[in-house]
């Protein structure tokens, strides 16, 4: 599942991950939409932006973890200060990828989190 | 705002274009905005709150944003909604990335997207407003920074 308020980012992440064999169960443009989508279509792995309208990514991460503590979340955000990254990890994110990122960086993180790469 | 703080923004813009496209953007000499509006066809504006207050905006023409969108998505002829989304994401990335230097209490809003050339979009920018001219693939853009 891909969560980002930018449609360009949602489409880019979809484009980068689809050839690897990942099935994108859905995309959402804010935290509230993401929670609704997750309840309908629980994903094994979520990419999650932070700065979004209505509900931001950190609040969404907390709520996702309450629904399913095992969900694997990669936070992808332009907020590249160390405090924000640490906060995301403390809330249960598997990793933090700062924007802007390359296709190779995203694939590397996703494969690591998905367990197909050490 | 100090010269050093303005450099944080310039460095972030430089890194953005290099990372996404592999091509550097040229930075012109920053100047303080006077009466002349520095607004192009597509603009992303982000409000800043916390100890620093004000706003920043990135403004560009269709050609630059189309090239950037093509780099990311291979979209040949992106529609205006995609170009607005692109300028918003770019502005969000710039504002988010400078938190490396300003710290986590440099709070940023979601981007406000503006199409067309309003007479002025100074309302949230705190003077003096610094304008950084940007040139990438022969296309111009401006970054405006107005912080207390």
Short mmCIF file of C-alpha atoms in Angstrom, two decimals:
data_model
loop_
_atom_site.label_atom_id
_atom_site.label_comp_id
_atom_site.label_asym_id
_atom_site.label_seq_id
_atom_site.Cartn_x
_atom_site.Cartn_y
_atom_site.Cartn_z
CA UNK A 1 0.00 0.00 0.00
CA UNK A 2 1.32 3.43 -0.95
CA UNK A 3 0.41 6.52 1.07
CA UNK A 4 1.49 9.96 -0.13
CA UNK A 5 -0.42 13.18 -0.79
CA UNK A 6 1.47 13.63 -4.06
CA UNK A 7 0.01 11.69 -6.99
CA UNK A 8 3.41 11.94 -8.71
CA UNK A 9 5.01 10.15 -5.77
CA UNK A 10 2.26 7.52 -5.61
CA UNK A 11 2.66 6.83 -9.32
CA UNK A 12 6.48 6.83 -9.13
CA UNK A 13 6.55 4.34 -6.24
CA UNK A 14 4.01 2.14 -8.06
CA UNK A 15 6.12 2.28 -11.22
CA UNK A 16 9.31 1.34 -9.36
CA UNK A 17 7.81 -1.53 -7.36
CA UNK A 18 5.44 -3.22 -9.81
CA UNK A 19 8.23 -4.76 -11.96
CA UNK A 20 9.65 -6.40 -8.81
CA UNK A 21 6.48 -8.45 -8.45
CA UNK A 22 4.89 -6.46 -5.64
CA UNK A 23 1.12 -6.23 -5.82
CA UNK A 24 -0.06 -2.72 -4.96
CA UNK A 25 -3.29 -3.29 -3.02
CA UNK A 26 -4.15 0.40 -3.10
CA UNK A 27 -2.95 3.97 -2.70
CA UNK A 28 -4.08 6.75 -0.38
CA UNK A 29 -3.53 10.52 -0.28
CA UNK A 30 -3.70 11.05 3.49
CA UNK A 31 -3.64 9.17 6.78
CA UNK A 32 -7.39 8.81 7.12
CA UNK A 33 -7.79 7.34 3.65
CA UNK A 34 -4.88 5.03 4.41
CA UNK A 35 -6.51 3.66 7.57
CA UNK A 36 -9.79 3.08 5.75
CA UNK A 37 -7.99 1.34 2.91
CA UNK A 38 -5.91 -0.76 5.31
CA UNK A 39 -9.03 -1.99 7.12
CA UNK A 40 -10.52 -3.03 3.77
CA UNK A 41 -7.31 -4.34 2.19
CA UNK A 42 -4.65 -5.08 4.79
CA UNK A 43 -1.24 -4.81 3.16
CA UNK A 44 1.92 -6.56 4.33
CA UNK A 45 4.02 -3.51 3.59
CA UNK A 46 3.14 0.18 3.60
CA UNK A 47 5.13 3.14 2.25
CA UNK A 48 4.07 6.17 4.23
CA UNK A 49 4.67 9.89 3.70
CA UNK A 50 4.56 12.17 6.76
CA UNK A 51 3.41 15.65 5.70
CA UNK A 52 -0.15 15.08 4.48
CA UNK A 53 -3.50 16.81 4.97
CA UNK A 54 -6.16 15.60 7.46
CA UNK A 55 -3.98 13.01 9.20
CA UNK A 56 -0.20 13.04 8.95
CA UNK A 57 1.98 9.99 8.50
CA UNK A 58 3.18 9.69 12.08
CA UNK A 59 -0.38 9.64 13.47
CA UNK A 60 -1.30 7.16 10.75
CA UNK A 61 1.70 4.97 11.61
CA UNK A 62 0.61 4.84 15.24
CA UNK A 63 -2.94 3.88 14.22
CA UNK A 64 -1.73 1.25 11.74
CA UNK A 65 0.38 -0.34 14.46
CA UNK A 66 -2.64 -0.45 16.77
CA UNK A 67 -4.60 -2.28 14.08
CA UNK A 68 -1.75 -4.66 13.28
CA UNK A 69 1.51 -4.50 15.19
CA UNK A 70 3.19 -6.69 12.55
CA UNK A 71 2.60 -4.38 9.59
CA UNK A 72 5.88 -3.36 7.96
CA UNK A 73 6.09 0.37 7.28
CA UNK A 74 8.68 2.29 5.29
CA UNK A 75 8.37 6.00 6.05
CA UNK A 76 9.32 8.10 3.02
CA UNK A 77 9.51 11.78 3.84
CA UNK A 78 11.21 15.04 2.98
CA UNK A 79 11.47 15.79 6.72
CA UNK A 80 15.09 14.79 6.84
CA UNK A 81 16.08 15.94 10.33
CA UNK A 82 17.27 13.11 12.55
CA UNK A 83 14.56 13.67 15.21
CA UNK A 84 11.76 12.92 12.76
CA UNK A 85 13.46 9.77 11.50
CA UNK A 86 14.01 8.58 15.07
CA UNK A 87 10.41 9.32 15.99
CA UNK A 88 9.18 7.24 13.05
CA UNK A 89 11.40 4.34 14.10
CA UNK A 90 10.24 4.61 17.72
CA UNK A 91 6.64 4.44 16.53
CA UNK A 92 7.42 1.18 14.80
CA UNK A 93 8.53 2.02 11.26
CA UNK A 94 10.96 -0.53 9.82
CA UNK A 95 12.97 2.15 8.09
CA UNK A 96 13.07 5.76 6.97
CA UNK A 97 13.87 6.87 3.42
CA UNK A 98 14.43 10.60 2.93
CA UNK A 99 13.08 12.38 -0.15
CA UNK A 100 14.29 12.91 -2.78
CA UNK A 101 15.16 9.26 -3.43
CA UNK A 102 16.25 7.30 -6.46
CA UNK A 103 14.59 4.18 -7.82
CA UNK A 104 17.59 2.12 -6.65
CA UNK A 105 17.38 3.51 -3.10
CA UNK A 106 13.66 2.71 -2.87
CA UNK A 107 14.09 -0.81 -4.23
CA UNK A 108 16.96 -1.46 -1.84
CA UNK A 109 14.90 -0.39 1.19
CA UNK A 110 11.79 -2.27 0.10
CA UNK A 111 13.68 -5.49 -0.57
CA UNK A 112 15.41 -5.23 2.79
CA UNK A 113 12.12 -4.71 4.61
CA UNK A 114 10.32 -7.38 2.60
CA UNK A 115 13.05 -9.82 3.59
CA UNK A 116 14.33 -10.55 0.12
CA UNK A 117 17.64 -8.85 0.83
CA UNK A 118 19.87 -9.09 3.90
CA UNK B 1 17.28 35.61 7.82
CA UNK B 2 21.02 35.30 7.40
CA UNK B 3 23.06 34.67 4.29
CA UNK B 4 24.08 31.33 5.78
CA UNK B 5 20.46 30.32 6.25
CA UNK B 6 19.65 31.21 2.65
CA UNK B 7 22.53 28.95 1.61
CA UNK B 8 20.77 26.00 3.29
CA UNK B 9 17.93 26.43 0.79
CA UNK B 10 20.26 26.85 -2.18
CA UNK B 11 22.17 23.68 -1.24
CA UNK B 12 18.93 21.70 -0.94
CA UNK B 13 17.70 22.85 -4.37
CA UNK B 14 21.07 21.98 -5.92
CA UNK B 15 21.02 18.52 -4.34
CA UNK B 16 17.40 17.94 -5.45
CA UNK B 17 18.07 18.46 -9.16
CA UNK B 18 21.30 16.46 -9.03
CA UNK B 19 19.64 13.55 -7.24
CA UNK B 20 16.51 13.39 -9.39
CA UNK B 21 17.96 14.19 -12.81
CA UNK B 22 21.73 13.87 -12.55
CA UNK B 23 21.98 17.42 -13.88
CA UNK B 24 22.86 20.40 -11.74
CA UNK B 25 20.66 23.46 -11.64
CA UNK B 26 22.39 26.81 -11.96
CA UNK B 27 21.77 29.24 -9.13
CA UNK B 28 21.70 32.96 -9.87
CA UNK B 29 22.56 35.69 -7.42
CA UNK B 30 19.80 35.99 -4.80
CA UNK B 31 18.12 39.36 -4.46
CA UNK B 32 15.55 40.92 -2.19
CA UNK B 33 12.13 41.11 -3.76
CA UNK B 34 10.97 44.58 -4.65
CA UNK B 35 7.80 45.49 -6.52
CA UNK B 36 8.46 43.15 -9.43
CA UNK B 37 6.50 39.90 -8.89
CA UNK B 38 8.63 36.77 -9.21
CA UNK B 39 5.79 34.39 -10.00
CA UNK B 40 5.60 31.99 -12.96
CA UNK B 41 2.76 29.74 -14.17
CA UNK B 42 2.89 27.01 -11.51
CA UNK B 43 3.69 27.69 -7.86
CA UNK B 44 3.89 25.63 -4.68
CA UNK B 45 3.77 27.62 -1.44
CA UNK B 46 4.50 26.24 2.03
CA UNK B 47 3.80 28.04 5.28
CA UNK B 48 6.40 27.85 8.04
CA UNK B 49 5.52 27.96 11.74
CA UNK B 50 7.26 27.33 15.04
CA UNK B 51 10.10 29.58 16.18
CA UNK B 52 10.62 30.64 12.53
CA UNK B 53 7.55 32.04 10.82
CA UNK B 54 6.85 32.86 7.21
CA UNK B 55 6.69 30.92 3.97
CA UNK B 56 8.61 29.72 0.98
CA UNK B 57 7.50 29.17 -2.59
CA UNK B 58 8.94 27.55 -5.69
CA UNK B 59 7.59 28.80 -9.01
CA UNK B 60 8.28 27.51 -12.52
CA UNK B 61 6.94 27.31 -16.06
CA UNK B 62 5.38 24.24 -17.68
CA UNK B 63 8.54 23.24 -19.58
CA UNK B 64 10.70 22.80 -16.48
CA UNK B 65 8.04 20.90 -14.56
CA UNK B 66 7.25 18.71 -17.59
CA UNK B 67 10.93 17.74 -17.89
CA UNK B 68 11.10 16.95 -14.19
CA UNK B 69 7.92 14.88 -14.33
CA UNK B 70 9.27 13.03 -17.35
CA UNK B 71 12.43 12.18 -15.38
CA UNK B 72 10.39 10.67 -12.57
CA UNK B 73 7.47 9.07 -14.39
CA UNK B 74 8.38 8.90 -18.10
CA UNK B 75 5.20 10.91 -18.72
CA UNK B 76 5.51 12.56 -22.12
CA UNK B 77 2.86 15.25 -21.79
CA UNK B 78 1.77 15.63 -18.17
CA UNK B 79 -1.49 17.48 -17.58
CA UNK B 80 -1.71 20.66 -15.51
CA UNK B 81 -2.82 18.77 -12.39
CA UNK B 82 0.33 16.66 -12.57
CA UNK B 83 2.47 19.78 -13.01
CA UNK B 84 0.84 21.39 -9.97
CA UNK B 85 1.42 18.21 -8.02
CA UNK B 86 5.06 18.22 -9.15
CA UNK B 87 5.68 21.79 -8.04
CA UNK B 88 3.98 21.06 -4.70
CA UNK B 89 6.11 17.98 -4.10
CA UNK B 90 9.27 19.85 -5.05
CA UNK B 91 8.46 22.69 -2.65
CA UNK B 92 7.59 20.21 0.09
CA UNK B 93 10.93 18.47 -0.42
CA UNK B 94 12.87 21.72 -0.23
CA UNK B 95 11.06 22.84 2.95
CA UNK B 96 11.40 19.40 4.54
CA UNK B 97 15.05 18.98 3.67
CA UNK B 98 16.14 22.28 5.25
CA UNK B 99 15.06 20.84 8.61
CA UNK B 100 18.45 19.14 8.55
CA UNK B 101 19.79 22.63 9.25
CA UNK B 102 16.88 24.42 10.98
CA UNK B 103 15.81 21.50 13.18
CA UNK B 104 12.58 19.63 13.84
CA UNK B 105 10.75 22.70 15.16
CA UNK B 106 10.86 24.21 11.66
CA UNK B 107 7.24 23.25 11.04
CA UNK B 108 5.98 23.08 7.48
CA UNK B 109 2.44 23.08 6.11
CA UNK B 110 1.15 20.97 3.26
CA UNK B 111 1.76 22.80 -0.02
CA UNK B 112 -0.71 25.33 -1.36
CA UNK B 113 -0.80 24.95 -5.16
CA UNK B 114 -1.29 27.99 -7.37
CA UNK B 115 -1.83 27.94 -11.14
CA UNK B 116 -1.45 31.12 -13.15
CA UNK B 117 0.24 34.34 -12.18
CA UNK B 118 -1.50 36.12 -9.35
CA UNK B 119 -0.34 39.71 -8.98
CA UNK B 120 1.48 38.73 -5.85
CA UNK B 121 1.63 35.89 -3.39
CA UNK B 122 3.43 37.66 -0.64
CA UNK B 123 0.75 37.31 2.02
CA UNK B 124 2.49 34.65 4.11
CA UNK B 125 6.08 35.55 3.35
CA UNK B 126 7.77 37.68 5.97
CA UNK B 127 9.92 40.45 4.53
CA UNK B 128 12.61 40.74 3.45
CA UNK B 129 11.76 38.11 0.84
CA UNK B 130 14.82 36.62 -0.84
CA UNK B 131 14.44 35.44 -4.43
CA UNK B 132 16.85 32.82 -5.74
CA UNK B 133 16.88 32.58 -9.57
CA UNK B 134 17.30 29.00 -10.79
CA UNK B 135 18.19 27.79 -14.28
CA UNK B 136 17.86 24.12 -15.26
CA UNK B 137 17.98 22.83 -18.83
CA UNK B 138 17.68 26.46 -20.00
CA UNK B 139 14.39 26.86 -18.13
CA UNK B 140 14.06 29.36 -15.33
CA UNK B 141 12.42 29.04 -11.94
CA UNK B 142 12.47 31.01 -8.71
CA UNK B 143 12.68 30.04 -5.08
CA UNK B 144 11.33 32.67 -2.69
CA UNK B 145 12.09 32.57 1.02
CA UNK B 146 10.51 34.95 3.50
CA UNK B 147 11.17 34.05 7.14
CA UNK B 148 11.17 36.05 10.34
#
